[in-house]
Tab-separated table of C-alpha atoms in Angstrom:
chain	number	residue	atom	x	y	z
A	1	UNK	CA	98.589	69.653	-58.964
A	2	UNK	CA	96.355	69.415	-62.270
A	3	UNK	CA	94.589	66.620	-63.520
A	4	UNK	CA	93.697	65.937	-67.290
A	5	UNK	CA	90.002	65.634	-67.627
A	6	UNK	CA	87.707	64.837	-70.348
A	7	UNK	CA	83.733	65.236	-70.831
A	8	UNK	CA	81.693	62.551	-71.598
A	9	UNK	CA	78.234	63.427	-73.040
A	10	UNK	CA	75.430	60.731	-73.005
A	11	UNK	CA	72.839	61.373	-75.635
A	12	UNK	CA	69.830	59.371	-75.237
A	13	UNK	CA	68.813	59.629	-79.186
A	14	UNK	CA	65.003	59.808	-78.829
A	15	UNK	CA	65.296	58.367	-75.499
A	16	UNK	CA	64.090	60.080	-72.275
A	17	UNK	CA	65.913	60.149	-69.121
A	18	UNK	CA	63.784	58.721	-66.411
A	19	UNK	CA	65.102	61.446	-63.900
A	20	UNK	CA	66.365	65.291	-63.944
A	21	UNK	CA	69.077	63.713	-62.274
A	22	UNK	CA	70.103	61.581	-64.492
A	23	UNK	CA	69.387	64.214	-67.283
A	24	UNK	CA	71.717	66.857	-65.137
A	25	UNK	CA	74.721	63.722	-64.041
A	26	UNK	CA	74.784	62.335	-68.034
A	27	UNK	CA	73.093	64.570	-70.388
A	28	UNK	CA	74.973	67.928	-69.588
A	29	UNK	CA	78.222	66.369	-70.242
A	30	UNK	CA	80.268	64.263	-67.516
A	31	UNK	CA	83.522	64.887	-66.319
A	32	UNK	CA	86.158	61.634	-66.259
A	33	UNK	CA	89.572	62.007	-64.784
A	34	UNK	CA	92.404	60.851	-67.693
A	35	UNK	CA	92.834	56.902	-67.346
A	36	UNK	CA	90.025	56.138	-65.026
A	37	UNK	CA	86.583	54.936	-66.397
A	38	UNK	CA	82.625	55.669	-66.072
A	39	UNK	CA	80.474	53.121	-65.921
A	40	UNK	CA	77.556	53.537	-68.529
A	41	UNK	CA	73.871	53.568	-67.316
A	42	UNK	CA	71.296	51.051	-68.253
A	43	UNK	CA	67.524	51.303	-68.544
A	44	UNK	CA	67.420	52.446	-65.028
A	45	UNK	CA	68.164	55.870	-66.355
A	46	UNK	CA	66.321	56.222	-69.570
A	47	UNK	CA	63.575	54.051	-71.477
A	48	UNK	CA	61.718	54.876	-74.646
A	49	UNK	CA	58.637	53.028	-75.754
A	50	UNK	CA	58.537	50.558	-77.435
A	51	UNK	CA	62.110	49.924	-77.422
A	52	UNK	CA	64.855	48.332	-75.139
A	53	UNK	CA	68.310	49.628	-74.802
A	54	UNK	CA	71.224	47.476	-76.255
A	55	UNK	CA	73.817	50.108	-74.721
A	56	UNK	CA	75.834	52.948	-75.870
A	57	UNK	CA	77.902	54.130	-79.142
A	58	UNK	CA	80.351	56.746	-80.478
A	59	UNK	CA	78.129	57.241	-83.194
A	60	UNK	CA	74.583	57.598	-83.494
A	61	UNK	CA	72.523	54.312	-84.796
A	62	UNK	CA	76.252	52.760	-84.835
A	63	UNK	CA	78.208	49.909	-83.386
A	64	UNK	CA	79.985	48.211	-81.585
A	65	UNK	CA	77.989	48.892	-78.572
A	66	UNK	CA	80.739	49.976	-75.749
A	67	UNK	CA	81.477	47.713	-72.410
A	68	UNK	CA	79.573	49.679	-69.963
A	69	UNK	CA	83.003	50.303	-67.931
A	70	UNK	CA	83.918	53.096	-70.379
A	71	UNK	CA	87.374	55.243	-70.211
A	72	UNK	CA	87.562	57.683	-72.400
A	73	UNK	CA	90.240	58.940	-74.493
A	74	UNK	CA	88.795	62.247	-75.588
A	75	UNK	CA	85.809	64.535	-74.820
A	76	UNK	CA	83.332	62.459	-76.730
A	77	UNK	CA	79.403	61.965	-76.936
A	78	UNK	CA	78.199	58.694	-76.523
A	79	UNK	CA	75.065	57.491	-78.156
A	80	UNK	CA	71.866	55.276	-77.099
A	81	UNK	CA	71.434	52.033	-79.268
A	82	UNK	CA	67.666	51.262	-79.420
A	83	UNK	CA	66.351	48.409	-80.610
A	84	UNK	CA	62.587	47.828	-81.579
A	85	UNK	CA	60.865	45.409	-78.873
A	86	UNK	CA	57.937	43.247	-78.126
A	87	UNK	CA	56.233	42.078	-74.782
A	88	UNK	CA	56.484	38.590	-74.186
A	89	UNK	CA	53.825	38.118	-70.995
A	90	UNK	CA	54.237	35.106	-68.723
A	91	UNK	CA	50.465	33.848	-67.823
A	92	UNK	CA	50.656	31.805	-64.888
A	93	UNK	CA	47.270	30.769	-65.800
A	94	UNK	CA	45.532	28.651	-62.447
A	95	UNK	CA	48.768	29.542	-60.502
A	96	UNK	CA	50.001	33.031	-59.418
A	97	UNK	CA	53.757	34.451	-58.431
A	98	UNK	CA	55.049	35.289	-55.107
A	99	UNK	CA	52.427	35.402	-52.372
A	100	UNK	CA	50.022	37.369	-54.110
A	101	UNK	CA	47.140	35.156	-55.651
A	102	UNK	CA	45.981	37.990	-57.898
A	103	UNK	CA	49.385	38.041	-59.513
A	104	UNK	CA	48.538	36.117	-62.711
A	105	UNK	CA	51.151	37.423	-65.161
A	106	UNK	CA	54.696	38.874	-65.378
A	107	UNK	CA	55.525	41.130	-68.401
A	108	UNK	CA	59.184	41.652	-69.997
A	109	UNK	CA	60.092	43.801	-73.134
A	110	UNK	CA	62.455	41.692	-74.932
A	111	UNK	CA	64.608	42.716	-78.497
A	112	UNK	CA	62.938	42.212	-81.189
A	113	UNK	CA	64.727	39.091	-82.960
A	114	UNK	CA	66.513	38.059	-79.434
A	115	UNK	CA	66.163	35.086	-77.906
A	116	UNK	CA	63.967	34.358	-74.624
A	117	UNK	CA	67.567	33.005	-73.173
A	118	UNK	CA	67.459	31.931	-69.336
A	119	UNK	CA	64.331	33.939	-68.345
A	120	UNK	CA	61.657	31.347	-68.343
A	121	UNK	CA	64.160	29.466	-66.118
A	122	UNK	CA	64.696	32.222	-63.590
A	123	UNK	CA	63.169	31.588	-60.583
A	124	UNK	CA	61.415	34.916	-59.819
A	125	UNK	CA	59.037	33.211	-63.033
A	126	UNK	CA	58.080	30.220	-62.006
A	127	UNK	CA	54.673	30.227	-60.454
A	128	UNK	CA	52.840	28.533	-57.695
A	129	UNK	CA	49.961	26.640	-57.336
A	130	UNK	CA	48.708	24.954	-53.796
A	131	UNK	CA	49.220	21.340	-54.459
A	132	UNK	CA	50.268	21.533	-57.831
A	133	UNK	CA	53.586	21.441	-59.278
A	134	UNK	CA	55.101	23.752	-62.254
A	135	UNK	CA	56.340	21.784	-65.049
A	136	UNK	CA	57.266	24.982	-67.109
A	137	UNK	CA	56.568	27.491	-69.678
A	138	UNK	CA	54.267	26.847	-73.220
A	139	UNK	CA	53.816	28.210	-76.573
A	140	UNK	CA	49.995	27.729	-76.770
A	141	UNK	CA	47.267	27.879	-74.226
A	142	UNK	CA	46.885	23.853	-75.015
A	143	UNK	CA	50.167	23.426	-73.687
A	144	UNK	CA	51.649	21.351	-76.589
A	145	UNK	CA	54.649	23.254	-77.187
A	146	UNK	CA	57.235	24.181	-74.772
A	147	UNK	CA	59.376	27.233	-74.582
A	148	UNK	CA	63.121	26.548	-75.298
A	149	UNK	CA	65.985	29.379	-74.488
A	150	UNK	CA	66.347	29.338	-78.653
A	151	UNK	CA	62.614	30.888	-79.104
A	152	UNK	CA	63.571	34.336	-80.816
A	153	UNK	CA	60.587	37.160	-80.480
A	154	UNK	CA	59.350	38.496	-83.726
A	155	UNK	CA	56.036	39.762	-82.071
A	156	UNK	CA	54.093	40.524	-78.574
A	157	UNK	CA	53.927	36.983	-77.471
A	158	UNK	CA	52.178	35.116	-74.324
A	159	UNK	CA	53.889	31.908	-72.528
A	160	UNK	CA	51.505	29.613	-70.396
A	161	UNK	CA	52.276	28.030	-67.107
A	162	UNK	CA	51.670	24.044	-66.923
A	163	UNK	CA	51.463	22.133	-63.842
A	164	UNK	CA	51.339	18.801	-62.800
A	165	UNK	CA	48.632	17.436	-60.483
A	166	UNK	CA	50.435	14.359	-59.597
A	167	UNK	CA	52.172	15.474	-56.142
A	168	UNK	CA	52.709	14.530	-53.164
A	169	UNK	CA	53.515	16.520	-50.130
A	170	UNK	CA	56.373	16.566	-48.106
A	171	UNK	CA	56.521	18.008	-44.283
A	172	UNK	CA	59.704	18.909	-42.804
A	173	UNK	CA	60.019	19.821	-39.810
A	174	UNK	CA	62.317	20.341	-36.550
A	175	UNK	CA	64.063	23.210	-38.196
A	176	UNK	CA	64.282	25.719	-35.773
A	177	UNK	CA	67.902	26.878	-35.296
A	178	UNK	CA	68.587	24.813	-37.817
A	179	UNK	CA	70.732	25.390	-41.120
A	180	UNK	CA	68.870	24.093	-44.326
A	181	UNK	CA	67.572	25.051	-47.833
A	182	UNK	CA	63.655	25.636	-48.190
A	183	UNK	CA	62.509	23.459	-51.434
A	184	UNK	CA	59.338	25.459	-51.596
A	185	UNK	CA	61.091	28.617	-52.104
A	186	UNK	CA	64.693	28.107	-52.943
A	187	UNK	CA	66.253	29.911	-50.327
A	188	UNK	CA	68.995	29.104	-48.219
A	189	UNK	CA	68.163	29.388	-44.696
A	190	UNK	CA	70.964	30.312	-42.505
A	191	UNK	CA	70.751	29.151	-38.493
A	192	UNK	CA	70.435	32.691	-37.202
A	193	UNK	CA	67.669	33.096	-39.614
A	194	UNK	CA	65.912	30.028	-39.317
A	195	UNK	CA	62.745	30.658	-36.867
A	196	UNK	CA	60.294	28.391	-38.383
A	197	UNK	CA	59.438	24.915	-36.966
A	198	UNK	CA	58.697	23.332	-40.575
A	199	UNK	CA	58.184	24.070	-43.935
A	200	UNK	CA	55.905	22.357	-46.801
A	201	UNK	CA	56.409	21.331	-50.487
A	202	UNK	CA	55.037	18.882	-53.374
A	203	UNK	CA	56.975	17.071	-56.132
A	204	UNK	CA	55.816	15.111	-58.735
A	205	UNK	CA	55.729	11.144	-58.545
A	206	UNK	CA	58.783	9.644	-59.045
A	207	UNK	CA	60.861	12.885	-58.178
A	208	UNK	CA	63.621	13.314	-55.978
A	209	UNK	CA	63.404	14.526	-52.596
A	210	UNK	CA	66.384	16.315	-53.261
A	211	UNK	CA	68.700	18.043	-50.504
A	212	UNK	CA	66.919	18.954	-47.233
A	213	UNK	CA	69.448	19.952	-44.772
């Protein structure tokens, strides 16, 4: 039995594959079975500086860009859309992210003319700071002007962490074996995972507690 196939070449247009493997699976032509799909890759497999990828085209430079669960109807060669970007760098300023205290600033390439969208919001960028509390992102280091999801990037820009120094801290504890959600780091602790006897965090005066348990 003999199945209809057709090739799919990805051409990264001034792009550069990040891999040979990638370069071999994509750039030398992939083979889809008629009626079933390939799903397109992202910036894992190919970057180019100073640009971001939007996604992939039947022409080059052209539009629309394709879903990324392609099926093709034809051998065909796909296209990288590029657009021009900017860093936007995320200065946690007196705070730092994760558990390293060194780590004072994330960095993001973002479409030039896009907006900032949920990022700012995303917990993986909100910093921490001892007994301080994060009160979110700013325009200017004098912390006037906040950052809304709307703020399109024309330029390399820099967003400043403020924090509040009203706080008060809250204990919990007898959590061992117990089911819960940790308000110092957002997780959800499940009762085979919970092995810690308590657990620390500040809000702000007149803040909920919010949900412990």
């Amino acid at each position: 039995k003999w199945t209809q196939v057709y090739t799919v070449t990805l051409d990264p247009n001034a792009g550069t594959w990040s891999d040979s493997y990638y370069e071999r699976e994509y750039g030398k032509g992939y083979q889809v079975e008629k009626g079933k799909s390939l799903y397109l890759p992202s910036s894992y497999a190919l970057s180019r500086a100073g640009y971001v990828l939007l996604g992939w085209t039947t022409t080059k430079n052209g539009s629309p860009v394709l879903d990324r669960d392609y099926t093709p109807a034809k051998n065909i060669t796909l296209y990288a859309k590029w657009a021009k970007s900017y860093k936007v760098t995320f200065n946690a300023g007196e705070g730092y992210f994760g558990s390293d205290k060194n780590a004072k600033t994330k960095v993001i390439e973002v479409a030039s003319g896009q907006d900032i969208g949920s990022t700012p919001y995303n917990s993986s960028y909100t910093p921490r700071n001892g007994s301080k509390v994060f009160l979110g992102w700013y325009k200017d280091s004098g912390l006037k002007t906040p950052v809304k999801r709307s703020d399109t990037i024309t330029k390399d820009t820099t967003f400043y962490a403020k924090y509040d120094t009203k706080v008060y801290k809250i204990t919990v504890t007898n959590l061992k074996g117990a089911e819960y959600s940790n308000q110092a780091t957002g997780e959800y602790i499940d009762e085979d995972e919970s092995t810690a006897e308590s657990y620390s965090f500040y809000i702000s005066q007149g803040d909920e507690i919010g949900y412990l348990s």
